XYZ file of C-alpha atoms in Angstrom:
725
model
C -17.734 -9.275 1.494
C -17.222 -10.723 4.531
C -14.151 -12.357 4.540
C -14.841 -15.330 7.127
C -16.534 -17.700 4.463
C -14.097 -20.092 4.084
C -10.130 -20.421 3.409
C -9.927 -21.369 -0.430
C -12.846 -21.101 -2.907
C -10.655 -21.393 -6.232
C -12.998 -24.210 -7.470
C -15.743 -21.627 -7.127
C -13.809 -18.658 -8.547
C -12.740 -20.804 -11.726
C -16.601 -21.247 -12.409
C -16.942 -17.637 -12.256
C -14.200 -17.049 -14.360
C -15.417 -19.244 -17.119
C -18.934 -17.728 -16.911
C -17.898 -14.525 -17.317
C -15.472 -15.315 -20.473
C -18.582 -17.422 -22.137
C -20.654 -14.140 -21.513
C -18.105 -11.940 -23.036
C -17.439 -13.924 -26.175
C -21.383 -15.422 -26.717
C -22.463 -11.358 -26.397
C -19.707 -10.115 -28.624
C -20.531 -12.641 -31.629
C -24.444 -12.159 -31.152
C -23.882 -8.314 -31.898
C -21.357 -9.001 -34.691
C -24.065 -11.648 -36.261
C -26.641 -8.783 -36.127
C -24.173 -5.842 -37.525
C -24.617 -3.889 -34.322
C -21.915 -0.965 -34.027
C -21.090 -2.000 -30.684
C -18.817 -4.966 -28.911
C -20.564 -5.956 -25.877
C -17.350 -7.978 -24.851
C -16.940 -6.371 -21.047
C -19.949 -7.356 -19.426
C -18.908 -10.495 -18.134
C -15.413 -8.735 -16.845
C -17.398 -6.242 -15.133
C -19.293 -8.757 -13.381
C -16.419 -10.875 -12.352
C -14.771 -7.920 -11.467
C -17.388 -6.789 -9.191
C -17.987 -9.887 -7.412
C -14.437 -11.760 -7.398
C -12.212 -8.807 -7.325
C -9.129 -8.004 -9.247
C -7.379 -11.292 -9.942
C -10.212 -13.148 -11.503
C -11.577 -10.072 -13.600
C -7.804 -9.095 -15.308
C -8.025 -12.951 -15.948
C -11.385 -12.994 -17.820
C -10.376 -9.632 -19.221
C -7.320 -11.356 -20.587
C -8.537 -14.448 -21.671
C -11.663 -13.475 -23.464
C -9.190 -11.660 -25.622
C -6.600 -14.451 -26.087
C -9.972 -16.656 -27.194
C -11.115 -13.535 -29.404
C -7.908 -13.629 -31.230
C -8.128 -16.636 -32.576
C -10.571 -15.220 -35.002
C -8.965 -11.794 -35.089
C -5.312 -11.497 -34.331
C -5.210 -8.019 -33.611
C -7.934 -8.651 -30.477
C -4.775 -9.888 -28.728
C -3.411 -6.211 -28.774
C -6.181 -4.902 -27.133
C -6.347 -7.218 -23.838
C -4.486 -4.758 -21.642
C -7.695 -2.228 -22.398
C -10.365 -4.797 -20.856
C -7.492 -5.570 -17.828
C -7.441 -1.777 -17.194
C -11.632 -1.817 -17.062
C -11.515 -4.891 -14.516
C -9.096 -3.305 -12.224
C -11.454 0.298 -12.526
C -14.435 -1.983 -11.702
C -12.969 -3.484 -8.750
C -11.717 -0.089 -7.671
C -14.665 1.756 -7.993
C -16.781 -1.483 -5.878
C -14.112 -1.568 -3.359
C -14.587 2.055 -2.336
C -18.334 1.495 -2.888
C -18.741 4.668 -5.350
C -20.717 2.272 -8.496
C -24.102 3.020 -5.838
C -23.915 7.040 -6.378
C -25.181 8.304 -9.526
C -21.793 10.833 -10.116
C -19.397 8.289 -9.364
C -21.560 5.714 -11.850
C -21.160 8.281 -14.751
C -17.447 8.964 -13.652
C -17.032 5.115 -14.056
C -18.534 4.631 -17.536
C -16.683 7.839 -18.650
C -13.618 6.278 -17.427
C -14.038 2.825 -18.989
C -15.297 4.508 -22.221
C -11.787 6.659 -22.512
C -10.006 3.707 -21.831
C -11.732 1.400 -24.729
C -12.081 4.886 -27.093
C -9.253 6.543 -26.431
C -6.258 4.358 -25.752
C -8.220 1.677 -28.109
C -8.354 4.344 -30.597
C -4.658 4.918 -30.748
C -4.093 1.067 -31.417
C -6.380 0.767 -33.731
C -5.052 3.928 -35.610
C -1.492 2.564 -35.338
C -2.307 -0.882 -36.461
C -5.177 -0.066 -39.131
C -5.029 3.770 -39.597
C -8.006 5.161 -40.885
C -9.407 1.908 -42.613
C -12.645 1.580 -40.958
C -16.044 1.245 -41.714
C -19.880 1.350 -40.608
C -20.998 3.938 -37.904
C -17.032 4.581 -36.934
C -16.520 5.728 -40.643
C -19.401 8.035 -40.616
C -18.815 9.773 -37.203
C -15.167 9.935 -38.400
C -15.853 11.519 -41.490
C -18.334 13.766 -39.536
C -15.500 15.253 -37.345
C -13.332 15.265 -39.906
C -15.748 17.389 -42.489
C -14.923 15.711 -45.450
C -17.125 14.562 -47.959
C -18.508 10.879 -47.241
C -19.679 8.259 -49.236
C -23.125 8.991 -50.135
C -21.875 12.402 -50.824
C -22.308 15.769 -48.943
C -20.517 17.673 -46.685
C -20.067 16.518 -42.670
C -20.339 19.493 -40.317
C -17.586 19.343 -38.001
C -13.649 20.073 -39.045
C -11.135 18.432 -37.064
C -7.983 19.019 -38.463
C -6.509 16.158 -37.095
C -7.165 12.807 -38.726
C -5.929 10.982 -35.710
C -8.193 12.753 -33.128
C -11.245 12.934 -35.309
C -10.689 9.054 -35.644
C -10.136 9.286 -31.688
C -13.445 10.822 -31.113
C -15.483 9.023 -33.131
C -14.097 5.584 -31.588
C -14.501 7.385 -28.062
C -18.332 8.252 -29.327
C -19.087 4.647 -29.910
C -17.383 3.224 -27.138
C -19.442 5.534 -24.653
C -22.326 3.859 -25.525
C -20.630 0.247 -25.509
C -19.709 0.868 -22.368
C -22.512 2.179 -20.750
C -24.710 -0.724 -22.331
C -22.402 -2.928 -20.446
C -22.108 -1.316 -17.132
C -25.539 -1.131 -16.898
C -26.246 -4.457 -18.261
C -23.417 -6.023 -15.613
C -25.272 -3.912 -12.808
C -28.446 -5.294 -13.495
C -27.211 -8.601 -13.391
C -25.342 -7.565 -9.892
C -28.409 -6.523 -8.435
C -30.193 -9.858 -9.190
C -27.720 -12.056 -7.619
C -28.135 -13.154 -4.147
C -25.715 -11.530 -1.428
C -24.190 -15.035 -0.555
C -23.203 -15.268 -3.754
C -20.647 -12.189 -3.615
C -19.510 -13.622 -0.148
C -19.014 -17.087 -1.510
C -17.271 -16.240 -4.838
C -14.788 -13.153 -3.737
C -11.416 -14.443 -4.370
C -9.508 -15.177 -1.229
C -6.641 -18.021 -0.347
C -6.059 -17.389 3.532
C -3.800 -19.392 5.050
C -4.877 -18.815 8.615
C -8.240 -18.676 9.901
C -10.071 -16.109 8.174
C -10.325 -12.569 9.749
C -13.951 -11.087 9.583
C -13.767 -7.758 7.593
C -14.120 -5.363 10.906
C -10.843 -7.287 12.301
C -9.018 -6.649 8.915
C -9.139 -3.261 9.430
C -7.803 -3.545 12.863
C -5.181 -5.681 11.454
C -4.415 -3.444 8.694
C -3.737 -0.752 11.674
C -0.413 -2.487 13.064
C 2.351 0.590 12.514
C 5.112 -0.098 10.114
C 8.061 2.447 10.542
C 9.038 2.794 7.323
C 7.294 0.743 4.481
C 5.415 -2.838 4.631
C 6.662 -6.067 3.571
C 3.923 -6.156 0.407
C 4.971 -2.624 -0.813
C 8.438 -3.619 -0.776
C 7.700 -7.073 -3.107
C 5.431 -4.900 -5.055
C 7.951 -2.261 -5.816
C 10.596 -4.945 -6.416
C 8.136 -6.433 -8.499
C 7.378 -3.365 -10.702
C 11.464 -2.429 -11.224
C 12.077 -6.305 -12.264
C 9.203 -6.459 -14.711
C 9.977 -3.212 -16.306
C 13.641 -4.031 -16.159
C 12.737 -7.383 -17.809
C 10.340 -5.733 -20.662
C 13.203 -2.946 -21.412
C 15.651 -5.865 -21.625
C 13.417 -8.439 -23.556
C 12.279 -5.524 -26.009
C 15.585 -4.161 -26.496
C 17.060 -8.021 -27.217
C 13.974 -8.690 -29.449
C 14.490 -5.425 -31.178
C 17.876 -6.229 -31.962
C 17.000 -9.969 -33.077
C 14.226 -8.489 -35.286
C 16.259 -6.075 -36.505
C 18.942 -8.234 -37.652
C 16.763 -11.024 -38.824
C 15.082 -8.088 -41.167
C 18.474 -7.104 -42.472
C 19.279 -10.676 -42.904
C 16.168 -10.802 -45.125
C 16.663 -7.654 -46.799
C 20.401 -8.855 -47.782
C 19.125 -12.186 -49.198
C 16.491 -10.600 -51.063
C 18.980 -8.130 -52.412
C 21.545 -10.867 -53.374
C 19.133 -13.173 -54.860
C 17.718 -10.205 -57.075
C 21.039 -8.914 -57.689
C 22.366 -12.279 -58.825
C 19.389 -12.350 -61.482
C 20.215 -9.507 -62.800
C 23.512 -10.564 -63.351
C 22.536 -13.077 -65.800
C 20.417 -11.006 -67.606
C 23.530 -8.820 -68.372
C 25.232 -9.980 -71.512
C 28.858 -9.192 -70.256
C 30.686 -9.569 -73.157
C 28.596 -6.627 -74.669
C 29.082 -3.988 -71.643
C 31.203 -1.615 -73.384
C 28.639 -1.438 -76.630
C 26.230 -0.673 -73.792
C 28.125 2.547 -72.464
C 29.058 3.483 -76.103
C 25.581 2.634 -78.005
C 22.889 2.677 -75.132
C 19.355 2.281 -76.668
C 20.465 2.373 -80.389
C 22.348 -1.071 -79.616
C 20.522 -4.217 -80.705
C 19.416 -6.012 -77.439
C 19.784 -2.889 -75.373
C 15.912 -2.336 -75.179
C 15.480 -5.827 -74.586
C 17.603 -6.110 -71.710
C 16.535 -2.827 -69.887
C 12.970 -4.073 -70.256
C 14.018 -7.386 -68.502
C 15.668 -5.267 -65.614
C 12.487 -2.945 -65.296
C 10.493 -6.387 -64.682
C 12.830 -7.245 -62.150
C 12.588 -4.219 -60.268
C 9.027 -4.306 -60.646
C 9.377 -8.026 -58.725
C 9.499 -6.388 -55.647
C 8.134 -3.363 -53.951
C 11.385 -2.867 -51.700
C 13.604 -2.527 -54.544
C 14.123 1.662 -54.688
C 16.947 1.756 -57.173
C 18.559 -0.617 -59.889
C 21.628 0.028 -62.109
C 24.724 -1.427 -63.946
C 27.831 0.702 -63.540
C 31.481 0.188 -64.833
C 33.888 1.403 -62.152
C 36.681 3.468 -63.669
C 39.622 5.585 -62.014
C 37.016 8.872 -62.953
C 34.087 7.435 -61.927
C 31.004 5.457 -61.924
C 30.274 4.543 -65.785
C 26.164 4.107 -66.462
C 25.770 1.038 -68.360
C 22.030 1.042 -67.381
C 19.916 3.208 -64.597
C 16.564 2.330 -64.424
C 14.002 5.339 -63.747
C 11.769 5.697 -60.517
C 8.711 7.274 -59.892
C 10.390 10.627 -58.791
C 13.725 10.250 -60.240
C 15.071 9.591 -64.168
C 17.816 7.435 -64.040
C 21.238 8.812 -65.991
C 21.862 8.121 -69.748
C 24.423 4.907 -70.694
C 27.601 6.511 -70.675
C 27.102 9.177 -68.047
C 29.999 9.315 -65.049
C 28.253 9.307 -61.479
C 30.921 10.418 -58.966
C 31.733 7.858 -56.227
C 29.460 7.858 -53.218
C 31.387 8.669 -49.727
C 29.940 5.578 -48.261
C 32.004 3.434 -51.093
C 34.978 4.899 -50.586
C 36.260 2.572 -48.034
C 35.834 -0.478 -50.540
C 37.136 1.208 -53.509
C 40.054 -1.231 -53.834
C 38.153 -3.604 -53.849
C 35.909 -2.464 -56.337
C 38.974 -1.929 -58.580
C 39.705 -5.615 -58.186
C 36.648 -6.441 -59.126
C 35.941 -8.432 -55.832
C 32.646 -8.976 -54.091
C 31.972 -6.247 -51.179
C 29.791 -6.811 -48.319
C 26.019 -5.112 -48.660
C 26.472 -1.254 -47.381
C 23.498 0.223 -45.306
C 23.340 3.799 -45.585
C 20.566 6.592 -44.364
C 21.027 9.716 -46.243
C 19.619 12.052 -48.842
C 18.027 9.226 -50.672
C 16.485 7.192 -47.338
C 17.439 4.170 -45.589
C 18.978 1.803 -47.931
C 20.539 -1.298 -48.336
C 22.859 -1.429 -51.311
C 24.239 -4.452 -52.989
C 26.983 -4.696 -55.497
C 27.061 -7.558 -57.602
C 30.195 -7.963 -60.147
C 29.510 -9.213 -63.733
C 32.463 -11.455 -64.901
C 33.073 -11.931 -69.078
C 34.253 -15.164 -69.844
C 38.030 -14.465 -69.288
C 36.834 -14.267 -65.578
C 37.566 -10.411 -65.400
C 34.805 -7.981 -64.020
C 33.510 -6.057 -66.673
C 30.806 -4.004 -64.373
C 28.715 -4.044 -61.211
C 25.285 -4.664 -60.729
C 24.098 -2.212 -58.286
C 20.642 -2.535 -56.436
C 19.469 -0.148 -53.605
C 16.722 -2.034 -51.258
C 14.479 0.356 -49.061
C 14.594 -0.294 -45.430
C 12.267 2.445 -44.433
C 9.669 -0.524 -43.964
C 11.858 -2.068 -41.590
C 11.428 1.275 -39.122
C 7.568 0.690 -39.354
C 7.901 -2.936 -38.856
C 10.090 -2.278 -35.625
C 7.259 0.282 -34.597
C 4.517 -2.229 -35.315
C 6.379 -4.981 -33.621
C 7.256 -2.683 -30.566
C 3.249 -1.593 -30.348
C 2.057 -5.459 -30.061
C 5.190 -6.404 -27.908
C 3.847 -3.695 -25.482
C 0.116 -4.169 -25.396
C 0.557 -8.084 -25.152
C 3.087 -7.686 -22.229
C 0.756 -5.016 -20.409
C -1.876 -7.285 -19.828
C 0.195 -10.253 -18.743
C 2.494 -7.761 -16.834
C -0.961 -6.772 -14.849
C -2.137 -10.166 -14.209
C 1.160 -10.986 -12.368
C 1.413 -7.959 -10.366
C -1.949 -8.177 -8.972
C -1.656 -11.960 -8.500
C 1.336 -11.282 -6.408
C -0.214 -8.827 -4.463
C -3.159 -11.466 -3.593
C -0.660 -13.962 -3.184
C 1.456 -11.660 -0.384
C -1.913 -10.327 1.205
C -2.866 -13.921 2.077
C 0.847 -15.643 2.382
C 2.728 -12.300 4.184
C 0.663 -9.326 5.100
C -2.459 -10.845 6.670
C -0.513 -13.342 8.722
C 2.579 -11.423 9.913
C 0.175 -8.241 10.618
C -2.331 -10.274 12.737
C 0.722 -11.849 14.376
C 1.965 -8.529 15.027
C -1.614 -7.017 16.566
C -1.940 -10.083 18.538
C 1.507 -9.899 20.291
C 1.189 -6.097 20.674
C -2.070 -6.755 22.539
C 0.029 -8.855 24.805
C 2.351 -6.360 25.405
C 0.081 -3.428 26.135
C -2.208 -5.087 28.211
C -1.023 -7.961 30.463
C -4.082 -8.623 32.003
C -5.588 -9.859 28.727
C -2.714 -12.325 28.054
C -4.837 -15.428 28.346
C -7.737 -14.205 25.767
C -4.706 -12.972 23.389
C -2.607 -15.940 23.576
C -5.833 -18.004 22.735
C -6.829 -15.553 19.810
C -2.964 -16.076 18.663
C -3.326 -19.871 18.625
C -6.882 -19.303 17.153
C -4.907 -17.791 13.930
C -3.844 -21.222 12.563
C -1.481 -19.910 10.089
C -0.444 -22.436 7.482
C 1.788 -21.159 4.909
C 4.589 -23.452 5.277
C 7.176 -21.180 4.975
C 9.337 -18.849 7.382
C 6.129 -17.170 8.347
C 4.546 -20.397 9.687
C 7.379 -21.031 11.448
C 8.004 -17.508 13.052
C 4.148 -17.883 14.404
C 4.878 -21.262 15.729
C 7.847 -19.974 17.784
C 5.919 -16.713 18.595
C 3.036 -19.200 20.021
C 5.375 -20.964 22.283
C 7.246 -17.982 23.427
C 3.825 -16.443 24.293
C 2.805 -19.394 26.590
C 6.388 -19.332 28.014
C 5.516 -15.584 28.624
C 2.338 -16.463 30.264
C 3.752 -18.627 32.774
C 6.234 -15.857 33.644
C 3.903 -13.474 33.734
C 1.793 -15.669 36.153
C 4.926 -16.553 38.450
C 5.642 -12.708 38.254
C 2.523 -11.519 39.556
C 2.195 -14.185 42.292
C 5.691 -12.978 43.255
C 4.426 -8.907 43.243
C 1.605 -9.935 44.973
C 3.109 -11.637 47.551
C 5.572 -8.451 47.839
C 2.445 -6.081 47.988
C 0.906 -8.616 50.535
C 4.465 -8.326 52.682
C 4.469 -4.457 52.253
C 1.056 -4.044 53.221
C 1.302 -6.518 56.308
C 4.643 -4.109 57.226
C 2.460 -0.927 57.361
C 0.131 -2.194 59.283
C 2.283 -3.661 61.745
C 4.260 -0.225 61.798
C 0.840 1.629 62.156
C -0.214 -0.774 65.106
C 2.703 0.108 67.093
C 1.704 3.696 67.079
C -1.925 2.758 67.738
C -1.160 0.298 70.733
C 1.000 3.065 72.339
C -1.836 5.825 71.712
C -4.717 4.817 73.908
C -7.176 7.019 72.113
C -6.572 6.435 68.384
C -8.739 3.480 68.092
C -9.370 2.696 64.086
C -7.826 6.000 63.355
C -5.032 5.011 60.821
C -7.254 2.580 59.014
C -10.560 4.967 58.690
C -8.426 7.830 57.698
C -7.035 5.455 54.920
C -10.275 4.761 53.634
C -11.575 8.520 54.228
C -8.534 9.387 51.932
C -9.136 6.843 49.134
C -12.589 8.284 49.163
C -11.697 11.462 48.274
C -8.989 10.921 45.974
C -11.572 8.791 43.876
C -14.037 11.861 44.023
C -11.379 14.241 42.824
C -10.554 11.883 39.921
C -14.223 11.615 39.138
C -14.869 15.854 39.187
C -12.029 15.916 36.715
C -9.403 17.656 39.385
C -5.910 16.730 39.032
C -5.974 14.356 35.969
C -2.252 14.120 35.327
C -1.928 12.981 38.973
C -4.893 10.832 40.287
C -3.583 7.796 38.351
C -4.513 4.237 39.422
C -1.180 4.083 40.608
C -1.146 7.118 42.623
C -4.385 6.178 44.448
C -3.340 2.831 45.321
C -0.095 4.372 46.828
C -1.300 6.979 48.558
C -4.070 4.937 50.245
C -1.690 2.177 51.285
C 0.717 4.499 52.839
C -1.950 6.427 54.580
C -1.568 4.613 57.753
C 2.007 5.452 58.060
C 0.796 9.313 58.565
C 1.408 9.151 62.517
C 4.270 6.995 62.209
C 6.612 9.577 63.932
C 3.603 9.243 67.272
C 6.088 6.000 68.052
C 8.975 8.398 69.540
C 6.389 10.649 71.499
C 6.282 10.014 75.176
C 3.589 7.949 76.688
C 2.624 10.888 79.286
C 2.065 13.480 75.944
C 1.083 10.653 73.610
C -1.626 9.609 76.532
C -2.367 12.770 78.243
C -6.287 12.978 79.109
C -6.040 16.650 79.399
C -5.007 19.441 77.353
C -1.278 19.580 76.780
C 1.213 22.486 77.616
C 2.599 24.750 75.042
C 5.884 22.857 75.678
C 3.916 19.660 75.646
C 2.647 20.557 72.465
C 5.631 21.545 70.514
C 6.938 17.559 71.400
C 3.718 16.362 69.968
C 4.237 18.342 66.773
C 7.903 16.566 66.224
C 6.076 13.810 65.408
C 5.608 14.784 61.446
C 9.657 15.441 61.353
C 10.315 11.928 63.512
C 8.058 10.058 60.807
C 9.652 11.656 57.829
C 13.077 10.679 59.484
C 11.958 7.090 59.861
C 10.384 6.810 56.427
C 13.807 8.488 54.902
C 15.708 5.467 56.680
C 12.870 2.712 55.420
C 13.425 4.629 51.890
C 17.335 3.370 51.796
C 16.550 -0.108 52.147
C 13.719 0.023 49.707
C 14.422 2.791 47.383
C 12.056 1.590 44.519
C 8.968 1.335 46.823
C 6.950 4.288 45.369
C 4.526 4.132 48.473
C 6.893 4.982 50.502
C 7.652 8.399 48.507
C 3.816 9.172 49.511
C 4.339 8.226 52.898
C 7.038 10.750 53.473
C 4.832 13.289 52.359
C 1.986 12.069 54.307
C 4.019 12.138 57.701
C 5.912 15.306 56.903
C 3.224 17.410 56.150
C -0.372 16.102 56.810
C -0.648 18.983 60.023
C 0.285 22.148 57.017
C -2.815 24.470 56.460
C -4.235 25.865 53.189
C -3.301 29.442 54.591
C -0.213 28.473 55.560
C -0.169 28.154 59.342
C 0.454 24.604 59.860
C 3.292 22.969 61.048
C 6.340 21.993 60.650
C 7.378 24.059 57.695
C 4.124 26.464 57.582
C 3.622 25.765 53.862
C 0.808 26.829 52.116
C -1.842 26.702 49.075
C -0.545 24.281 46.349
C 3.355 23.864 47.773
C 1.637 21.262 50.136
C 1.687 17.912 48.223
C -1.800 16.916 47.191
C -1.736 14.108 49.215
C -1.280 15.632 52.587
C -3.808 17.869 51.728
C -6.306 15.052 51.301
C -4.491 13.518 54.829
C -5.599 16.884 56.236
C -9.419 16.553 55.840
C -9.542 12.609 56.612
C -7.381 13.094 59.818
C -9.289 16.068 60.970
C -12.533 14.489 60.289
C -11.715 11.312 62.363
C -10.191 13.145 64.995
C -13.847 14.646 65.596
C -16.133 11.775 64.982
C -13.901 9.673 67.484
C -13.867 9.590 70.826
C -10.473 10.684 72.848
C -9.042 10.500 76.276
C -9.367 14.563 76.175
C -12.768 14.556 74.817
C -16.190 12.963 73.530
C -16.881 12.281 69.680
C -18.575 14.887 67.804
C -21.977 14.346 65.876
C -21.278 13.426 62.380
C -23.312 16.386 60.995
C -21.321 19.017 63.633
C -17.960 17.016 62.279
C -18.893 17.459 58.531
C -19.698 21.486 59.419
C -16.284 22.045 60.801
C -15.126 20.754 57.666
C -17.363 22.992 55.413
C -16.771 26.240 57.623
C -12.680 25.535 57.281
C -12.583 24.745 53.749
C -10.277 27.669 52.245
C -8.300 28.142 55.411
C -7.287 24.814 57.095
C -8.459 22.671 53.947
C -7.702 23.020 50.365
C -11.072 24.163 48.973
C -11.056 21.379 46.318
C -10.618 18.792 48.450
C -13.176 19.743 51.059
C -15.740 19.975 48.108
C -14.552 16.181 46.965
C -15.085 15.134 50.851
C -18.456 17.017 50.936
C -19.647 15.019 47.724
C -18.882 11.663 49.281
C -20.878 11.677 52.737
C -22.735 8.401 52.147
C -19.476 6.945 51.776
C -17.887 9.092 54.487
C -20.830 7.961 56.837
C -20.363 4.233 55.832
C -16.832 4.326 56.873
C -17.533 6.302 60.211
C -20.657 4.184 61.420
C -18.206 1.009 60.862
C -16.552 -1.569 62.947
C -13.880 -0.595 60.659
C -11.556 -3.619 59.687
C -9.563 -2.792 56.412
C -7.240 -4.660 54.199
C -6.028 -1.593 52.459
C -7.203 -2.870 48.686
C -7.533 0.231 46.778
C -11.485 0.413 45.985
C -12.350 0.758 42.253
C -14.743 3.197 40.997
C -18.343 1.592 39.763
C -17.566 1.721 36.112
C -14.265 -0.089 36.893
C -15.876 -2.665 38.525
């Protein structure tokens, strides 16, 4: 997928989703009509998720099950399973795993596990083992039980639920394999442009190509990205809402169910009261079934009890101080009722209400959960003609089904919520990606490049403007502010560069002015200061090219040494003309005076450094002026340093200075031939000169010859390496 197709493609994606839903529904209806034991309701989901991404795939999966629930309500609760299949499809596709055989098998197994194992649990929870067709046969095959056609199945699985899930999984492997293969076949037939056009995008800026998206995503985050924070906050909020929602829903559901049970119990109890003849209660207790009408009344009570499966116990007691005297006590399936006249001890749960009962008053329904189970007990008083309570009708309604209803409600609520939760989650991730993550990271990426590469500031500002972010919120405001700020920064950089160039030219002019002062006094030097600077630049670049002193030889270092090279003989300004321009050989005393030009130069440059402490090139000038007559073997002056104790710049200048003196005409000697001068440098490598520096010089003879033969007029700018040009 190339992300730079267009900014929005909602219309095309909606059409793709509708087509996917239609494919799911039609194929599912077709196999249902043919009686095939498969579903084929995820082919459209897989195709849409593969082409359009997470959000369209989830949308198709969820809406397919919502529409399917119109004909079968239980279909709605399987929606989140198809949502998981859509997520897995997009995940495998984005990692380009579906084209690998092993990964494709893993994909089919994974979506089969979702449909077979998770779906099997849901089916078992909602329907138990009430199944038919091929699933029924496989189920009983795994159980090792007798099937409808007779005979014994071959594999024995002791757990009914696992046998059922295994049977569902077997069928789902076949179904999902067919779905995956058909979907992949359809996708292969589609033209490449379709995937590029239908991948769900919502750019709030100029679309970024895929290759640039990878760079934008590499923007360093110190702790956690905004997108991840929003995701965590959304998940935490959703979980909290679900927990609160489930708790409130369960509370209301239980309260409503209990109220329904109470209404049912009161209604039945009132009906029983109408059946009991209050004037004959004592006769019922004394004579029991021998009394005329007792059996008929008892039969009517049994009829009432059978009218509702929720009635667990039905009895009529006359309450006295010594206990509950049985008037009627109906038998249950597992317990025989007490005989008329029997005395039943008071139940502990009724002791708080005994005062009301002895007064013959109504009492509120009582909910207990003890040895008799979870029961709702209603006591309805029976009054005679004198308006005196003669007995109580007792009715115990079983509440055990309420727990089953709550579990069923909870499972349906979670199943339904999960699908919508995943849709909202991935839609939020999609939204934050295009409205926050990409715009902010793109701004950070372009502005970071401005900071780290000022030379490309015009190019990067142009790239920043071309982002054209239109989120319509604080991100867009920040974008426009940064654009304005970078434009102002560009003006500042331009002005600062002009000032830097001016200062650099002034410094170079100062260097040349000081060098010319010396050169004009020394009648034998000619272009010495300019050519030695050129040789220094050649040697330093060759050293870097050969990999020597890589930690030292930066562009800035080479520029500073080259610019400061003309100052290496600045100390000669304090040497008298008689010695400086003497045509013959210097006496020992004169030579000692001449040698002081190194320390004199150091003193001059130190004084200059006090007025310009931040001039790096003056630091190199100090080393050059002080140590350029030191020798590798320690026999030089002024301090007799040896080896690498001599600064690198001075070791380079030693070669450049001696070579130029050899090939130049002096008042006391004619110029040496180029080859003779080169041979002297080669012979003195390791004694007078640093062998590595000498090697760099000797490996650059073509450039050296060009400088030596030139009528030189140097501007002291750093010559760049060819690959840097």
